[in-house]
């Protein structure tokens, strides 16, 4: 297949409803089950507790409305890679693209392993089969992609609706119960907390809202183009903010925050106190559903990063080819192979720490990219324009920069590895581009 015959995408067959499902399903994860407990270790005031979740959500919403301009201007699937390439050029895109692909592969492997750990809590006899079960789960969702993008899209929409209903169900369960039940709840005294603890609280909340960039991995395949992608992404973020704020408000109304402090599954602890000891099992089942939904989404998004890199000559050429079903099959198989390899040998934790470090700085560059393109391409078509530009953009850049610097100081060793990786990638990139030109 010659370069001219390679198509970036097949045709736009995904609805804006899929974009909404990707945003909701991408954001709602295990974080909301755990991070309320981490926030409660620092924040004991109910009003302040809910306000932190609201402010964190509004910051993510502002970031989404800003980054949506860049997303709408970049009608290609591929996520962070194509966005960075558009704003800053091929080499920055190359670095972010490969880091992004590796992080997705590692995350897919990790969540398959965590899935089996949760299953063994429900069925202890499965403990000896954890690795084979993780491989089977990962392989199943990879195989689903061989059927075409339509099936994966339907599964994602069902999963997103289920996750939203589950969060609403937990909120109602907390609200419509006799508050007297919690009168004997244990109380944990709070110690004084410094700036570092508060920074960690805000970072935890922002992390729980992470996933708002997911629609950009499918930008070239969504009906209505960039404007539809931008609007559906914003709607999805608004829905998640409402879900999270109402859930955390219900928590503060029915459960003393000191009872949740430090809990690894705070929502399970709250439901156990308020509703029934059996409620923790329901939360465990919910965690399993979340992990399965993320496996589906990961196997839809990950190959598209590799496919976009391959189209630009920065990955194996076969990964650029798209099947009649709309998926880059070879890229799916390569992503699956690496994921299974990590399940067997481990090693995904280092990749995840590295990718988290890169990703915080990515958000800084992503928002700043809107400013760069406003100056470099002032007359370019912008299907969606950033709300409140330029002040909204400056606020977002500053906010993400503070989080990025905090991450760099807290994870100095990871920062060194990231710098080494970026330095090593330059000669690799030069070799790839020279080979392509020949």
Tab-separated table of C-alpha atoms in Angstrom:
chain	number	residue	atom	x	y	z
A	1	UNK	CA	0.000	0.000	0.000
A	2	UNK	CA	1.479	3.356	-1.001
A	3	UNK	CA	1.318	6.419	1.227
A	4	UNK	CA	-1.302	7.996	-1.017
A	5	UNK	CA	-3.566	4.961	-0.654
A	6	UNK	CA	-3.475	5.018	3.130
A	7	UNK	CA	-6.625	6.616	4.502
A	8	UNK	CA	-6.529	8.431	7.828
A	9	UNK	CA	-9.978	7.061	8.615
A	10	UNK	CA	-12.781	5.227	6.878
A	11	UNK	CA	-16.011	7.217	6.999
A	12	UNK	CA	-17.721	9.062	9.812
A	13	UNK	CA	-20.042	6.422	11.252
A	14	UNK	CA	-20.019	7.269	14.974
A	15	UNK	CA	-22.772	9.436	16.441
A	16	UNK	CA	-22.372	12.365	18.821
A	17	UNK	CA	-24.089	10.092	21.351
A	18	UNK	CA	-21.004	7.894	21.171
A	19	UNK	CA	-18.872	10.949	22.001
A	20	UNK	CA	-21.047	11.551	25.038
A	21	UNK	CA	-20.648	7.896	26.068
A	22	UNK	CA	-16.871	8.022	25.577
A	23	UNK	CA	-16.603	11.130	27.759
A	24	UNK	CA	-18.781	9.763	30.562
A	25	UNK	CA	-17.327	6.252	30.377
A	26	UNK	CA	-13.787	7.589	30.144
A	27	UNK	CA	-14.101	9.810	33.220
A	28	UNK	CA	-16.107	7.601	35.583
A	29	UNK	CA	-13.608	5.112	36.934
A	30	UNK	CA	-12.276	3.582	40.118
A	31	UNK	CA	-11.207	7.038	41.265
A	32	UNK	CA	-14.690	8.059	42.416
A	33	UNK	CA	-14.858	4.913	44.561
A	34	UNK	CA	-11.617	5.772	46.329
A	35	UNK	CA	-10.646	9.461	46.213
A	36	UNK	CA	-13.477	10.698	48.493
A	37	UNK	CA	-11.648	8.830	51.272
A	38	UNK	CA	-8.366	10.562	50.423
A	39	UNK	CA	-10.025	13.982	50.324
A	40	UNK	CA	-11.745	13.274	53.660
A	41	UNK	CA	-8.355	12.815	55.359
A	42	UNK	CA	-7.778	16.532	54.879
A	43	UNK	CA	-11.271	18.023	54.571
A	44	UNK	CA	-13.719	17.387	57.411
A	45	UNK	CA	-16.130	20.240	56.657
A	46	UNK	CA	-19.071	18.930	54.547
A	47	UNK	CA	-19.597	22.170	52.630
A	48	UNK	CA	-15.895	22.468	51.817
A	49	UNK	CA	-15.826	18.800	50.787
A	50	UNK	CA	-18.586	19.275	48.201
A	51	UNK	CA	-17.167	22.627	47.103
A	52	UNK	CA	-13.804	21.032	46.264
A	53	UNK	CA	-15.519	18.533	43.951
A	54	UNK	CA	-17.525	21.331	42.349
A	55	UNK	CA	-14.487	23.581	41.831
A	56	UNK	CA	-12.446	20.684	40.468
A	57	UNK	CA	-15.246	19.883	38.044
A	58	UNK	CA	-15.557	23.502	36.918
A	59	UNK	CA	-11.805	23.658	36.272
A	60	UNK	CA	-12.045	20.530	34.114
A	61	UNK	CA	-15.075	22.004	32.333
A	62	UNK	CA	-13.140	25.196	31.597
A	63	UNK	CA	-10.217	23.110	30.352
A	64	UNK	CA	-12.562	21.110	28.126
A	65	UNK	CA	-14.223	24.188	26.616
A	66	UNK	CA	-10.738	25.572	25.886
A	67	UNK	CA	-9.138	22.411	24.486
A	68	UNK	CA	-12.294	21.783	22.432
A	69	UNK	CA	-11.121	24.480	20.018
A	70	UNK	CA	-7.949	22.531	19.218
A	71	UNK	CA	-9.908	19.272	19.015
A	72	UNK	CA	-12.428	20.798	16.603
A	73	UNK	CA	-9.582	22.039	14.370
A	74	UNK	CA	-7.964	18.591	14.196
A	75	UNK	CA	-10.310	16.237	12.295
A	76	UNK	CA	-8.167	13.112	12.774
A	77	UNK	CA	-8.442	10.215	15.169
A	78	UNK	CA	-5.414	9.583	17.366
A	79	UNK	CA	-5.906	11.630	20.525
A	80	UNK	CA	-2.979	13.427	22.125
A	81	UNK	CA	-0.606	12.587	19.259
A	82	UNK	CA	-2.541	14.356	16.495
A	83	UNK	CA	-3.365	17.313	18.748
A	84	UNK	CA	0.273	17.848	19.740
A	85	UNK	CA	1.448	17.369	16.158
A	86	UNK	CA	-1.007	19.997	14.936
A	87	UNK	CA	-0.039	22.536	17.595
A	88	UNK	CA	3.724	21.992	17.915
A	89	UNK	CA	4.945	19.886	14.993
A	90	UNK	CA	6.016	16.302	14.265
A	91	UNK	CA	8.667	15.672	16.946
A	92	UNK	CA	6.621	16.730	20.018
A	93	UNK	CA	3.745	14.735	18.562
A	94	UNK	CA	6.044	11.727	18.113
A	95	UNK	CA	7.188	11.803	21.757
A	96	UNK	CA	3.684	12.215	23.159
A	97	UNK	CA	2.239	9.690	20.714
A	98	UNK	CA	4.519	6.856	21.762
A	99	UNK	CA	4.234	7.686	25.456
A	100	UNK	CA	0.469	7.798	25.087
A	101	UNK	CA	0.355	4.437	23.305
A	102	UNK	CA	2.601	2.803	25.928
A	103	UNK	CA	0.515	4.246	28.764
A	104	UNK	CA	-2.701	2.917	27.221
A	105	UNK	CA	-1.167	-0.543	26.790
A	106	UNK	CA	0.084	-0.495	30.395
A	107	UNK	CA	-3.256	0.746	31.696
A	108	UNK	CA	-5.087	-1.998	29.796
A	109	UNK	CA	-2.810	-4.630	31.356
A	110	UNK	CA	-3.095	-3.161	34.851
A	111	UNK	CA	-6.886	-2.957	34.777
A	112	UNK	CA	-7.130	-6.541	33.544
A	113	UNK	CA	-5.020	-7.621	36.536
A	114	UNK	CA	-7.022	-5.473	38.978
A	115	UNK	CA	-10.211	-6.982	37.527
A	116	UNK	CA	-8.995	-10.462	38.473
A	117	UNK	CA	-8.062	-9.249	41.973
A	118	UNK	CA	-11.607	-7.989	42.504
A	119	UNK	CA	-13.055	-11.202	41.118
A	120	UNK	CA	-11.005	-13.240	43.617
A	121	UNK	CA	-12.443	-11.153	46.451
A	122	UNK	CA	-15.886	-12.326	45.339
A	123	UNK	CA	-14.773	-15.860	44.388
A	124	UNK	CA	-11.646	-16.805	46.403
A	125	UNK	CA	-11.201	-20.095	44.491
A	126	UNK	CA	-10.267	-18.054	41.383
A	127	UNK	CA	-7.041	-16.834	43.025
A	128	UNK	CA	-4.894	-19.490	41.317
A	129	UNK	CA	-6.230	-18.469	37.892
A	130	UNK	CA	-5.600	-14.741	38.105
A	131	UNK	CA	-3.077	-14.422	35.270
A	132	UNK	CA	-4.986	-16.638	32.785
A	133	UNK	CA	-8.204	-14.794	33.649
A	134	UNK	CA	-6.566	-11.405	33.064
A	135	UNK	CA	-5.270	-12.589	29.682
A	136	UNK	CA	-8.707	-13.954	28.785
A	137	UNK	CA	-10.436	-10.650	29.638
A	138	UNK	CA	-7.910	-8.613	27.662
A	139	UNK	CA	-8.122	-11.010	24.712
A	140	UNK	CA	-11.930	-10.947	24.698
A	141	UNK	CA	-12.126	-7.184	24.296
A	142	UNK	CA	-9.383	-7.223	21.676
A	143	UNK	CA	-11.351	-9.853	19.748
A	144	UNK	CA	-14.476	-7.678	19.869
A	145	UNK	CA	-12.612	-5.041	17.875
A	146	UNK	CA	-12.057	-7.551	15.066
A	147	UNK	CA	-15.814	-7.421	14.457
A	148	UNK	CA	-15.672	-3.705	13.707
A	149	UNK	CA	-16.047	-0.363	15.415
A	150	UNK	CA	-19.860	-0.450	15.507
A	151	UNK	CA	-19.978	-3.262	18.075
A	152	UNK	CA	-17.444	-1.576	20.342
A	153	UNK	CA	-19.363	1.706	20.079
A	154	UNK	CA	-22.623	0.032	21.128
A	155	UNK	CA	-20.925	-1.639	24.102
A	156	UNK	CA	-19.452	1.725	25.140
A	157	UNK	CA	-22.812	3.475	25.009
A	158	UNK	CA	-24.436	0.743	27.096
A	159	UNK	CA	-21.536	0.824	29.569
A	160	UNK	CA	-21.662	4.617	29.950
A	161	UNK	CA	-25.416	4.546	30.576
A	162	UNK	CA	-24.933	1.759	33.132
A	163	UNK	CA	-22.199	3.686	34.966
A	164	UNK	CA	-24.336	6.834	35.134
A	165	UNK	CA	-27.315	4.830	36.441
A	166	UNK	CA	-25.107	3.141	39.054
A	167	UNK	CA	-23.799	6.489	40.353
A	168	UNK	CA	-27.360	7.839	40.518
A	169	UNK	CA	-28.437	4.643	42.287
A	170	UNK	CA	-25.728	5.013	44.933
A	171	UNK	CA	-26.713	8.648	45.459
A	172	UNK	CA	-30.378	7.739	45.962
A	173	UNK	CA	-29.452	4.854	48.255
A	174	UNK	CA	-27.535	7.264	50.477
A	175	UNK	CA	-30.275	9.889	50.466
A	176	UNK	CA	-33.354	7.738	51.021
A	177	UNK	CA	-32.285	5.972	54.179
A	178	UNK	CA	-32.836	6.740	57.833
A	179	UNK	CA	-29.949	8.972	58.893
A	180	UNK	CA	-30.157	7.625	62.406
A	181	UNK	CA	-28.391	4.512	61.158
A	182	UNK	CA	-25.063	6.350	61.117
A	183	UNK	CA	-25.170	7.552	64.720
A	184	UNK	CA	-22.708	4.886	65.842
A	185	UNK	CA	-20.256	5.428	62.984
A	186	UNK	CA	-16.638	5.449	64.000
A	187	UNK	CA	-14.816	8.751	64.104
A	188	UNK	CA	-11.183	9.298	63.178
A	189	UNK	CA	-9.467	12.419	64.545
A	190	UNK	CA	-7.769	14.744	62.063
A	191	UNK	CA	-4.268	16.053	62.294
A	192	UNK	CA	-3.086	19.402	60.964
A	193	UNK	CA	-2.405	19.470	57.237
A	194	UNK	CA	-0.045	21.562	55.183
A	195	UNK	CA	0.110	22.884	51.656
A	196	UNK	CA	1.397	19.561	50.329
A	197	UNK	CA	-1.661	17.712	51.637
A	198	UNK	CA	-4.021	20.251	50.091
A	199	UNK	CA	-2.167	20.041	46.790
A	200	UNK	CA	-2.599	16.264	46.871
A	201	UNK	CA	-6.321	16.696	47.535
A	202	UNK	CA	-6.812	18.890	44.478
A	203	UNK	CA	-4.633	16.594	42.374
A	204	UNK	CA	-6.767	13.608	43.474
A	205	UNK	CA	-10.000	15.357	42.528
A	206	UNK	CA	-8.615	16.431	39.143
A	207	UNK	CA	-7.417	12.869	38.549
A	208	UNK	CA	-10.915	11.547	39.252
A	209	UNK	CA	-12.247	13.837	36.513
A	210	UNK	CA	-9.526	12.683	34.088
A	211	UNK	CA	-10.714	11.257	30.766
A	212	UNK	CA	-12.246	14.381	29.221
A	213	UNK	CA	-9.826	14.170	26.266
A	214	UNK	CA	-11.038	10.691	25.213
A	215	UNK	CA	-13.300	11.858	22.324
A	216	UNK	CA	-10.248	13.190	20.457
A	217	UNK	CA	-9.161	9.608	19.833
A	218	UNK	CA	-12.161	9.246	17.495
A	219	UNK	CA	-12.420	12.770	16.043
A	220	UNK	CA	-12.117	11.641	12.437
A	221	UNK	CA	-14.923	9.092	12.731
A	222	UNK	CA	-17.700	11.060	14.434
A	223	UNK	CA	-20.608	12.439	12.440
A	224	UNK	CA	-20.897	16.208	12.431
A	225	UNK	CA	-17.144	16.808	12.546
A	226	UNK	CA	-15.165	18.800	15.085
A	227	UNK	CA	-18.053	20.939	16.298
A	228	UNK	CA	-20.098	17.860	17.211
A	229	UNK	CA	-17.112	16.324	19.030
A	230	UNK	CA	-16.516	19.524	21.012
A	231	UNK	CA	-20.141	20.008	22.048
A	232	UNK	CA	-20.699	16.369	23.022
A	233	UNK	CA	-17.469	16.369	25.079
A	234	UNK	CA	-18.599	19.424	27.017
A	235	UNK	CA	-22.043	17.903	27.643
A	236	UNK	CA	-20.400	14.725	28.925
A	237	UNK	CA	-18.218	16.663	31.376
A	238	UNK	CA	-21.249	18.596	32.662
A	239	UNK	CA	-23.125	15.332	33.269
A	240	UNK	CA	-20.194	13.840	35.202
A	241	UNK	CA	-19.839	16.998	37.325
A	242	UNK	CA	-23.512	16.772	38.307
A	243	UNK	CA	-23.175	13.068	39.105
A	244	UNK	CA	-20.068	13.588	41.246
A	245	UNK	CA	-21.348	16.656	43.100
A	246	UNK	CA	-24.695	15.045	43.982
A	247	UNK	CA	-22.944	11.851	45.078
A	248	UNK	CA	-20.444	13.670	47.316
A	249	UNK	CA	-23.248	15.835	48.725
A	250	UNK	CA	-25.178	12.673	49.612
A	251	UNK	CA	-22.058	11.305	51.299
A	252	UNK	CA	-21.671	14.390	53.489
A	253	UNK	CA	-25.369	14.396	54.421
A	254	UNK	CA	-25.464	10.801	55.590
A	255	UNK	CA	-21.957	9.850	56.687
A	256	UNK	CA	-19.453	11.658	58.939
A	257	UNK	CA	-16.452	12.459	56.755
A	258	UNK	CA	-14.127	11.246	59.504
A	259	UNK	CA	-15.599	7.771	58.967
A	260	UNK	CA	-14.395	7.834	55.356
A	261	UNK	CA	-10.921	9.259	55.986
A	262	UNK	CA	-8.243	7.000	54.522
A	263	UNK	CA	-10.694	4.416	53.198
A	264	UNK	CA	-9.439	2.700	50.023
A	265	UNK	CA	-13.037	2.228	48.836
A	266	UNK	CA	-14.781	5.152	50.495
A	267	UNK	CA	-18.082	4.584	48.711
A	268	UNK	CA	-18.178	0.984	49.921
A	269	UNK	CA	-17.493	2.189	53.470
A	270	UNK	CA	-20.301	4.758	53.280
A	271	UNK	CA	-22.873	2.310	51.919
A	272	UNK	CA	-21.829	-0.267	54.492
A	273	UNK	CA	-22.460	2.237	57.285
A	274	UNK	CA	-25.703	3.653	55.921
A	275	UNK	CA	-27.374	0.825	54.026
A	276	UNK	CA	-26.049	-2.647	54.781
A	277	UNK	CA	-22.785	-4.577	55.225
A	278	UNK	CA	-23.672	-6.296	51.936
A	279	UNK	CA	-23.443	-2.955	50.125
A	280	UNK	CA	-19.655	-3.240	49.934
A	281	UNK	CA	-20.137	-6.277	47.679
A	282	UNK	CA	-22.298	-4.167	45.366
A	283	UNK	CA	-19.524	-1.574	45.133
A	284	UNK	CA	-17.075	-4.359	44.341
A	285	UNK	CA	-19.312	-5.532	41.496
A	286	UNK	CA	-19.502	-1.918	40.311
A	287	UNK	CA	-15.713	-1.732	40.260
A	288	UNK	CA	-15.638	-4.845	38.084
A	289	UNK	CA	-18.157	-3.295	35.658
A	290	UNK	CA	-16.036	-0.122	35.477
A	291	UNK	CA	-12.916	-2.132	34.692
A	292	UNK	CA	-14.683	-4.069	31.943
A	293	UNK	CA	-16.029	-0.840	30.425
A	294	UNK	CA	-12.527	0.627	30.417
A	295	UNK	CA	-11.134	-2.476	28.714
A	296	UNK	CA	-13.571	-1.901	25.863
A	297	UNK	CA	-12.740	1.792	25.589
A	298	UNK	CA	-8.993	1.151	25.790
A	299	UNK	CA	-9.107	-1.375	22.956
A	300	UNK	CA	-10.987	1.156	20.843
A	301	UNK	CA	-8.629	4.081	21.542
A	302	UNK	CA	-5.173	2.479	21.810
A	303	UNK	CA	-4.921	1.143	18.217
A	304	UNK	CA	-5.941	4.541	16.863
A	305	UNK	CA	-2.828	6.111	18.358
A	306	UNK	CA	-0.625	3.547	16.625
A	307	UNK	CA	-2.612	3.896	13.388
A	308	UNK	CA	-2.155	7.681	13.360
A	309	UNK	CA	1.588	7.311	14.008
A	310	UNK	CA	1.851	4.746	11.205
A	311	UNK	CA	0.058	6.991	8.704
A	312	UNK	CA	2.720	9.626	9.355
A	313	UNK	CA	5.543	7.107	8.958
A	314	UNK	CA	6.361	6.936	12.682
A	315	UNK	CA	5.292	3.332	13.305
A	316	UNK	CA	5.155	0.045	11.404
A	317	UNK	CA	3.327	0.686	8.117
A	318	UNK	CA	0.861	-2.206	8.452
A	319	UNK	CA	-0.657	-0.487	11.491
A	320	UNK	CA	-1.980	2.258	9.187
A	321	UNK	CA	-4.358	-0.046	7.341
A	322	UNK	CA	-8.018	0.051	8.380
A	323	UNK	CA	-10.391	-2.866	7.864
A	324	UNK	CA	-13.843	-2.704	6.317
A	325	UNK	CA	-15.260	-2.815	9.832
A	326	UNK	CA	-13.555	0.515	10.589
A	327	UNK	CA	-10.784	-0.658	12.929
A	328	UNK	CA	-6.988	-0.792	12.387
A	329	UNK	CA	-6.776	-4.560	12.926
A	330	UNK	CA	-2.980	-4.897	12.892
A	331	UNK	CA	-2.720	-2.046	15.419
A	332	UNK	CA	-5.296	-3.844	17.590
A	333	UNK	CA	-3.232	-7.050	17.501
A	334	UNK	CA	0.032	-5.247	18.318
A	335	UNK	CA	-1.598	-3.409	21.235
A	336	UNK	CA	-3.108	-6.669	22.492
A	337	UNK	CA	0.236	-8.479	22.238
A	338	UNK	CA	2.078	-5.875	24.282
A	339	UNK	CA	-0.710	-5.751	26.870
A	340	UNK	CA	-0.685	-9.531	27.347
A	341	UNK	CA	3.100	-9.424	27.602
A	342	UNK	CA	2.874	-6.892	30.438
A	343	UNK	CA	0.251	-9.020	32.198
A	344	UNK	CA	2.640	-11.971	32.125
A	345	UNK	CA	5.909	-10.236	33.035
A	346	UNK	CA	4.640	-7.160	34.881
A	347	UNK	CA	6.342	-3.796	34.401
A	348	UNK	CA	3.242	-1.706	33.813
A	349	UNK	CA	3.568	0.312	37.028
A	350	UNK	CA	6.715	2.090	35.832
A	351	UNK	CA	5.097	2.892	32.480
A	352	UNK	CA	2.015	4.264	34.216
A	353	UNK	CA	4.017	6.509	36.550
A	354	UNK	CA	5.961	7.783	33.562
A	355	UNK	CA	2.821	8.413	31.512
A	356	UNK	CA	1.074	10.240	34.375
A	357	UNK	CA	4.057	12.595	34.570
A	358	UNK	CA	3.968	13.222	30.805
A	359	UNK	CA	0.208	13.652	30.799
A	360	UNK	CA	0.064	16.494	33.303
A	361	UNK	CA	2.533	18.437	31.163
A	362	UNK	CA	0.550	17.378	28.093
A	363	UNK	CA	-2.489	19.225	29.439
A	364	UNK	CA	-0.364	22.363	29.864
A	365	UNK	CA	0.785	22.104	26.234
A	366	UNK	CA	-2.692	21.146	25.025
A	367	UNK	CA	-4.279	24.292	26.442
A	368	UNK	CA	-1.334	26.444	25.377
A	369	UNK	CA	-1.721	24.980	21.893
A	370	UNK	CA	-4.919	26.985	21.503
A	371	UNK	CA	-2.901	30.180	21.998
A	372	UNK	CA	-0.173	28.974	19.631
A	373	UNK	CA	-2.642	28.247	16.824
A	374	UNK	CA	-4.546	31.506	17.358
A	375	UNK	CA	-1.291	33.309	16.567
A	376	UNK	CA	0.059	30.952	13.907
A	377	UNK	CA	-3.209	30.187	12.105
A	378	UNK	CA	-5.471	33.183	12.815
A	379	UNK	CA	-7.646	32.586	9.745
A	380	UNK	CA	-7.982	28.794	10.116
A	381	UNK	CA	-11.431	27.247	10.315
A	382	UNK	CA	-12.472	26.843	13.954
A	383	UNK	CA	-15.716	24.840	14.193
A	384	UNK	CA	-15.705	25.566	17.929
A	385	UNK	CA	-14.066	28.523	19.666
A	386	UNK	CA	-12.747	28.479	23.234
A	387	UNK	CA	-15.150	30.118	25.656
A	388	UNK	CA	-13.772	33.241	27.368
A	389	UNK	CA	-10.572	33.345	25.319
A	390	UNK	CA	-7.885	34.463	26.166
A	391	UNK	CA	-8.438	34.702	29.929
A	392	UNK	CA	-9.999	31.250	30.247
A	393	UNK	CA	-7.003	29.801	28.428
A	394	UNK	CA	-4.481	31.593	30.656
A	395	UNK	CA	-6.284	30.382	33.786
A	396	UNK	CA	-6.228	26.787	32.552
A	397	UNK	CA	-2.557	26.957	31.544
A	398	UNK	CA	-1.642	28.351	34.970
A	399	UNK	CA	-3.716	25.730	36.803
A	400	UNK	CA	-2.247	22.795	34.885
A	401	UNK	CA	1.257	24.253	35.168
A	402	UNK	CA	0.972	24.380	38.966
A	403	UNK	CA	-0.187	20.741	39.007
A	404	UNK	CA	2.628	19.774	36.627
A	405	UNK	CA	5.310	21.447	38.756
A	406	UNK	CA	3.879	19.808	41.875
A	407	UNK	CA	4.056	16.453	40.101
A	408	UNK	CA	7.658	17.102	39.015
A	409	UNK	CA	8.768	17.969	42.557
A	410	UNK	CA	6.881	15.050	44.107
A	411	UNK	CA	8.166	12.541	41.507
A	412	UNK	CA	11.669	13.835	40.779
A	413	UNK	CA	12.966	10.369	39.783
A	414	UNK	CA	10.153	9.982	37.253
A	415	UNK	CA	10.955	13.458	35.911
A	416	UNK	CA	14.540	12.353	35.272
A	417	UNK	CA	13.373	9.217	33.429
A	418	UNK	CA	10.980	11.347	31.361
A	419	UNK	CA	13.789	13.716	30.378
A	420	UNK	CA	16.004	10.764	29.389
A	421	UNK	CA	13.188	9.243	27.327
A	422	UNK	CA	12.591	12.526	25.489
A	423	UNK	CA	16.340	12.837	24.756
A	424	UNK	CA	16.598	9.259	23.457
A	425	UNK	CA	13.529	9.710	21.260
A	426	UNK	CA	15.195	12.455	19.175
A	427	UNK	CA	17.713	10.230	17.305
A	428	UNK	CA	14.983	7.598	16.868
A	429	UNK	CA	12.693	10.205	15.346
A	430	UNK	CA	15.446	11.468	13.044
A	431	UNK	CA	16.173	7.945	11.850
A	432	UNK	CA	12.484	7.278	11.143
A	433	UNK	CA	12.026	10.485	9.185
A	434	UNK	CA	15.186	9.874	7.128
A	435	UNK	CA	14.058	6.326	6.340
A	436	UNK	CA	10.659	7.604	5.244
A	437	UNK	CA	12.158	10.243	2.967
A	438	UNK	CA	14.340	7.607	1.293
